Amino acid sequence: RADVDSLQEITASDDLSYVMSAVTLIRDELSGSVPLLGFSGSPWTLATYMIEGGGSKDFSKVKAFTYNEPEAMHLLLEKLTNAVIDYLNSQIRAGAQAVQIFDTWGGVLNTPGYLEFSLKYMKRIISNLIEFKEYTYFIAPITLRFTLFYKFR
């Protein structure tokens, strides 16, 4: 819990300004020939990499932390959710025409776990994205089984 409490908040436009500069440059260079897609990992996937230290065969560390320390996991997911909202909104402001959240490891959770520890936070991200200046779709891969599409405007 102390490690989660000590995590510092970042501001994408300041701490990741080079990413936003790249998005703007790429958008300009594309000259409208194809849409520019921004992206981020989902809070669950980011937490999985943070706790496991990389990919995993059984995800034992993240599962143990999630079910033994659910309050700390929710705090970590809340912090990551805030960071992803800021990161994706910064990409949109910089010129991304659509954004995607990769929920790479959402499938390692059972259905109740997925609803509580992954989908809940992705819904919050989606509801806090700024509106795009043009019609676009938000694509959120949930598992290998299905994909959700949200239209913004």
PDB file of C-alpha atoms in Angstrom:
ATOM      1  CA  ARG A   1       0.000   0.000   0.000  1.00  0.00           C
ATOM      2  CA  ALA A   2       2.830   2.408   0.830  1.00  0.00           C
ATOM      3  CA  ASP A   3       4.296   1.975  -2.659  1.00  0.00           C
ATOM      4  CA  VAL A   4       0.948   2.874  -4.215  1.00  0.00           C
ATOM      5  CA  ASP A   5       0.544   5.889  -1.920  1.00  0.00           C
ATOM      6  CA  SER A   6       3.988   7.167  -2.908  1.00  0.00           C
ATOM      7  CA  LEU A   7       3.364   7.140  -6.671  1.00  0.00           C
ATOM      8  CA  GLN A   8       3.740  10.634  -8.089  1.00  0.00           C
ATOM      9  CA  GLU A   9       1.104  12.113 -10.380  1.00  0.00           C
ATOM     10  CA  ILE A  10       2.277  13.009 -13.875  1.00  0.00           C
ATOM     11  CA  THR A  11       0.954  15.589 -16.286  1.00  0.00           C
ATOM     12  CA  ALA A  12       1.143  14.282 -19.833  1.00  0.00           C
ATOM     13  CA  SER A  13       1.499  17.696 -21.467  1.00  0.00           C
ATOM     14  CA  ASP A  14       4.545  18.440 -19.275  1.00  0.00           C
ATOM     15  CA  ASP A  15       6.107  15.091 -18.382  1.00  0.00           C
ATOM     16  CA  LEU A  16       5.452  13.542 -21.797  1.00  0.00           C
ATOM     17  CA  SER A  17       5.646  16.646 -23.963  1.00  0.00           C
ATOM     18  CA  TYR A  18       7.866  14.806 -26.476  1.00  0.00           C
ATOM     19  CA  VAL A  19       4.989  12.362 -27.133  1.00  0.00           C
ATOM     20  CA  MET A  20       2.548  15.207 -27.722  1.00  0.00           C
ATOM     21  CA  SER A  21       5.061  16.950 -30.003  1.00  0.00           C
ATOM     22  CA  ALA A  22       5.390  13.719 -31.987  1.00  0.00           C
ATOM     23  CA  VAL A  23       1.593  13.393 -32.285  1.00  0.00           C
ATOM     24  CA  THR A  24       1.339  16.960 -33.590  1.00  0.00           C
ATOM     25  CA  LEU A  25       4.218  16.449 -36.031  1.00  0.00           C
ATOM     26  CA  ILE A  26       2.826  13.163 -37.348  1.00  0.00           C
ATOM     27  CA  ARG A  27      -0.654  14.664 -37.773  1.00  0.00           C
ATOM     28  CA  ASP A  28       0.841  17.550 -39.772  1.00  0.00           C
ATOM     29  CA  GLU A  29       2.954  15.193 -41.896  1.00  0.00           C
ATOM     30  CA  LEU A  30      -0.028  12.960 -42.679  1.00  0.00           C
ATOM     31  CA  SER A  31      -1.847  15.957 -44.189  1.00  0.00           C
ATOM     32  CA  GLY A  32      -5.188  14.242 -43.770  1.00  0.00           C
ATOM     33  CA  SER A  33      -4.218  11.186 -45.844  1.00  0.00           C
ATOM     34  CA  VAL A  34      -5.113   8.774 -43.024  1.00  0.00           C
ATOM     35  CA  PRO A  35      -6.469   9.283 -39.505  1.00  0.00           C
ATOM     36  CA  LEU A  36      -4.020   9.422 -36.605  1.00  0.00           C
ATOM     37  CA  LEU A  37      -4.706   6.958 -33.788  1.00  0.00           C
ATOM     38  CA  GLY A  38      -3.583   7.663 -30.219  1.00  0.00           C
ATOM     39  CA  PHE A  39      -3.436   4.923 -27.611  1.00  0.00           C
ATOM     40  CA  SER A  40      -2.735   3.845 -24.059  1.00  0.00           C
ATOM     41  CA  GLY A  41      -2.690   0.684 -22.029  1.00  0.00           C
ATOM     42  CA  SER A  42      -5.708   0.174 -19.777  1.00  0.00           C
ATOM     43  CA  PRO A  43      -5.264   0.794 -16.038  1.00  0.00           C
ATOM     44  CA  TRP A  44      -5.485  -2.972 -15.404  1.00  0.00           C
ATOM     45  CA  THR A  45      -2.864  -3.761 -18.041  1.00  0.00           C
ATOM     46  CA  LEU A  46      -0.544  -1.010 -16.772  1.00  0.00           C
ATOM     47  CA  ALA A  47      -0.966  -2.262 -13.193  1.00  0.00           C
ATOM     48  CA  THR A  48      -0.219  -5.805 -14.351  1.00  0.00           C
ATOM     49  CA  TYR A  49       3.098  -4.734 -15.888  1.00  0.00           C
ATOM     50  CA  MET A  50       3.951  -2.650 -12.804  1.00  0.00           C
ATOM     51  CA  ILE A  51       3.302  -5.515 -10.382  1.00  0.00           C
ATOM     52  CA  GLU A  52       4.553  -8.441 -12.482  1.00  0.00           C
ATOM     53  CA  GLY A  53       7.549  -6.508 -13.811  1.00  0.00           C
ATOM     54  CA  GLY A  54       6.702  -7.606 -17.378  1.00  0.00           C
ATOM     55  CA  GLY A  55       4.630 -10.303 -19.031  1.00  0.00           C
ATOM     56  CA  SER A  56       3.714 -13.413 -17.076  1.00  0.00           C
ATOM     57  CA  LYS A  57       2.628 -16.996 -17.592  1.00  0.00           C
ATOM     58  CA  ASP A  58       0.282 -17.146 -14.597  1.00  0.00           C
ATOM     59  CA  PHE A  59      -0.053 -13.525 -13.353  1.00  0.00           C
ATOM     60  CA  SER A  60       0.311 -14.780  -9.784  1.00  0.00           C
ATOM     61  CA  LYS A  61       1.740 -11.534  -8.383  1.00  0.00           C
ATOM     62  CA  VAL A  62      -0.979  -9.248  -9.737  1.00  0.00           C
ATOM     63  CA  LYS A  63      -3.745 -11.696  -8.828  1.00  0.00           C
ATOM     64  CA  ALA A  64      -2.411 -12.071  -5.277  1.00  0.00           C
ATOM     65  CA  PHE A  65      -2.150  -8.290  -4.871  1.00  0.00           C
ATOM     66  CA  THR A  66      -5.625  -7.750  -6.352  1.00  0.00           C
ATOM     67  CA  TYR A  67      -7.420 -10.246  -4.141  1.00  0.00           C
ATOM     68  CA  ASN A  68      -5.304  -9.857  -0.969  1.00  0.00           C
ATOM     69  CA  GLU A  69      -5.071  -6.036  -1.126  1.00  0.00           C
ATOM     70  CA  PRO A  70      -8.195  -4.930  -3.041  1.00  0.00           C
ATOM     71  CA  GLU A  71      -8.216  -1.444  -1.485  1.00  0.00           C
ATOM     72  CA  ALA A  72      -4.608  -0.835  -2.532  1.00  0.00           C
ATOM     73  CA  MET A  73      -5.324  -2.229  -6.011  1.00  0.00           C
ATOM     74  CA  HIS A  74      -8.309   0.089  -6.409  1.00  0.00           C
ATOM     75  CA  LEU A  75      -6.131   3.024  -5.330  1.00  0.00           C
ATOM     76  CA  LEU A  76      -3.499   2.045  -7.918  1.00  0.00           C
ATOM     77  CA  LEU A  77      -6.150   1.653 -10.619  1.00  0.00           C
ATOM     78  CA  GLU A  78      -7.638   5.037  -9.689  1.00  0.00           C
ATOM     79  CA  LYS A  79      -4.239   6.717 -10.038  1.00  0.00           C
ATOM     80  CA  LEU A  80      -3.618   4.972 -13.353  1.00  0.00           C
ATOM     81  CA  THR A  81      -7.107   5.890 -14.578  1.00  0.00           C
ATOM     82  CA  ASN A  82      -6.440   9.569 -13.891  1.00  0.00           C
ATOM     83  CA  ALA A  83      -3.126   9.307 -15.726  1.00  0.00           C
ATOM     84  CA  VAL A  84      -4.698   7.556 -18.743  1.00  0.00           C
ATOM     85  CA  ILE A  85      -7.481  10.166 -18.947  1.00  0.00           C
ATOM     86  CA  ASP A  86      -4.891  12.941 -18.975  1.00  0.00           C
ATOM     87  CA  TYR A  87      -2.640  11.081 -21.426  1.00  0.00           C
ATOM     88  CA  LEU A  88      -5.401  10.350 -23.949  1.00  0.00           C
ATOM     89  CA  ASN A  89      -6.883  13.853 -23.678  1.00  0.00           C
ATOM     90  CA  SER A  90      -3.414  15.284 -24.284  1.00  0.00           C
ATOM     91  CA  GLN A  91      -3.084  13.117 -27.400  1.00  0.00           C
ATOM     92  CA  ILE A  92      -6.477  14.357 -28.627  1.00  0.00           C
ATOM     93  CA  ARG A  93      -5.458  17.991 -28.047  1.00  0.00           C
ATOM     94  CA  ALA A  94      -2.196  17.300 -29.903  1.00  0.00           C
ATOM     95  CA  GLY A  95      -4.040  15.966 -32.963  1.00  0.00           C
ATOM     96  CA  ALA A  96      -5.064  12.327 -32.461  1.00  0.00           C
ATOM     97  CA  GLN A  97      -8.288  11.712 -34.350  1.00  0.00           C
ATOM     98  CA  ALA A  98      -9.197   8.529 -32.468  1.00  0.00           C
ATOM     99  CA  VAL A  99      -7.837   6.875 -29.349  1.00  0.00           C
ATOM    100  CA  GLN A 100      -7.591   3.235 -28.340  1.00  0.00           C
ATOM    101  CA  ILE A 101      -7.153   1.566 -24.966  1.00  0.00           C
ATOM    102  CA  PHE A 102      -5.309  -1.751 -25.022  1.00  0.00           C
ATOM    103  CA  ASP A 103      -6.678  -3.962 -22.264  1.00  0.00           C
ATOM    104  CA  THR A 104      -4.150  -6.650 -23.031  1.00  0.00           C
ATOM    105  CA  TRP A 105      -4.403  -8.543 -19.752  1.00  0.00           C
ATOM    106  CA  GLY A 106      -8.114  -8.041 -18.965  1.00  0.00           C
ATOM    107  CA  GLY A 107      -8.735 -11.632 -20.016  1.00  0.00           C
ATOM    108  CA  VAL A 108      -6.773 -13.052 -17.063  1.00  0.00           C
ATOM    109  CA  LEU A 109      -9.575 -11.929 -14.729  1.00  0.00           C
ATOM    110  CA  ASN A 110     -12.780 -13.880 -14.201  1.00  0.00           C
ATOM    111  CA  THR A 111     -15.995 -12.039 -15.120  1.00  0.00           C
ATOM    112  CA  PRO A 112     -16.680 -10.480 -11.682  1.00  0.00           C
ATOM    113  CA  GLY A 113     -13.003  -9.521 -11.392  1.00  0.00           C
ATOM    114  CA  TYR A 114     -13.027  -8.028 -14.864  1.00  0.00           C
ATOM    115  CA  LEU A 115     -16.093  -5.912 -14.110  1.00  0.00           C
ATOM    116  CA  GLU A 116     -14.589  -4.642 -10.847  1.00  0.00           C
ATOM    117  CA  PHE A 117     -10.918  -4.222 -11.708  1.00  0.00           C
ATOM    118  CA  SER A 118     -10.885  -3.396 -15.417  1.00  0.00           C
ATOM    119  CA  LEU A 119     -14.160  -2.445 -17.108  1.00  0.00           C
ATOM    120  CA  LYS A 120     -15.173  -0.083 -14.289  1.00  0.00           C
ATOM    121  CA  TYR A 121     -12.058   2.028 -14.875  1.00  0.00           C
ATOM    122  CA  MET A 122     -12.285   1.912 -18.674  1.00  0.00           C
ATOM    123  CA  LYS A 123     -15.847   3.245 -18.473  1.00  0.00           C
ATOM    124  CA  ARG A 124     -14.579   6.133 -16.347  1.00  0.00           C
ATOM    125  CA  ILE A 125     -11.869   6.904 -18.900  1.00  0.00           C
ATOM    126  CA  ILE A 126     -14.363   6.911 -21.758  1.00  0.00           C
ATOM    127  CA  SER A 127     -16.748   9.212 -19.912  1.00  0.00           C
ATOM    128  CA  ASN A 128     -13.936  11.679 -19.180  1.00  0.00           C
ATOM    129  CA  LEU A 129     -12.438  12.019 -22.642  1.00  0.00           C
ATOM    130  CA  ILE A 130     -12.812  15.409 -24.258  1.00  0.00           C
ATOM    131  CA  GLU A 131     -14.921  15.574 -27.389  1.00  0.00           C
ATOM    132  CA  PHE A 132     -13.148  15.239 -30.671  1.00  0.00           C
ATOM    133  CA  LYS A 133     -13.483  18.096 -33.141  1.00  0.00           C
ATOM    134  CA  GLU A 134     -14.567  15.631 -35.810  1.00  0.00           C
ATOM    135  CA  TYR A 135     -16.678  12.507 -35.769  1.00  0.00           C
ATOM    136  CA  THR A 136     -14.655   9.508 -34.705  1.00  0.00           C
ATOM    137  CA  TYR A 137     -14.893   6.203 -32.896  1.00  0.00           C
ATOM    138  CA  PHE A 138     -13.317   5.132 -29.659  1.00  0.00           C
ATOM    139  CA  ILE A 139     -12.162   1.513 -29.832  1.00  0.00           C
ATOM    140  CA  ALA A 140     -11.545  -0.435 -26.622  1.00  0.00           C
ATOM    141  CA  PRO A 141     -10.404  -4.049 -27.037  1.00  0.00           C
ATOM    142  CA  ILE A 142     -11.682  -5.840 -23.955  1.00  0.00           C
ATOM    143  CA  THR A 143     -10.704  -9.444 -24.567  1.00  0.00           C
ATOM    144  CA  LEU A 144     -10.121 -11.561 -27.614  1.00  0.00           C
ATOM    145  CA  ARG A 145     -13.872 -12.287 -27.607  1.00  0.00           C
ATOM    146  CA  PHE A 146     -15.319  -8.837 -28.358  1.00  0.00           C
ATOM    147  CA  THR A 147     -14.672  -5.138 -28.910  1.00  0.00           C
ATOM    148  CA  LEU A 148     -16.712  -2.139 -27.738  1.00  0.00           C
ATOM    149  CA  PHE A 149     -17.234   0.861 -29.968  1.00  0.00           C
ATOM    150  CA  TYR A 150     -18.269   4.279 -28.680  1.00  0.00           C
ATOM    151  CA  LYS A 151     -19.159   7.187 -30.927  1.00  0.00           C
ATOM    152  CA  PHE A 152     -18.263  10.641 -29.622  1.00  0.00           C
ATOM    153  CA  ARG A 153     -19.809  13.931 -30.667  1.00  0.00           C
TER     154      ARG A 153
END
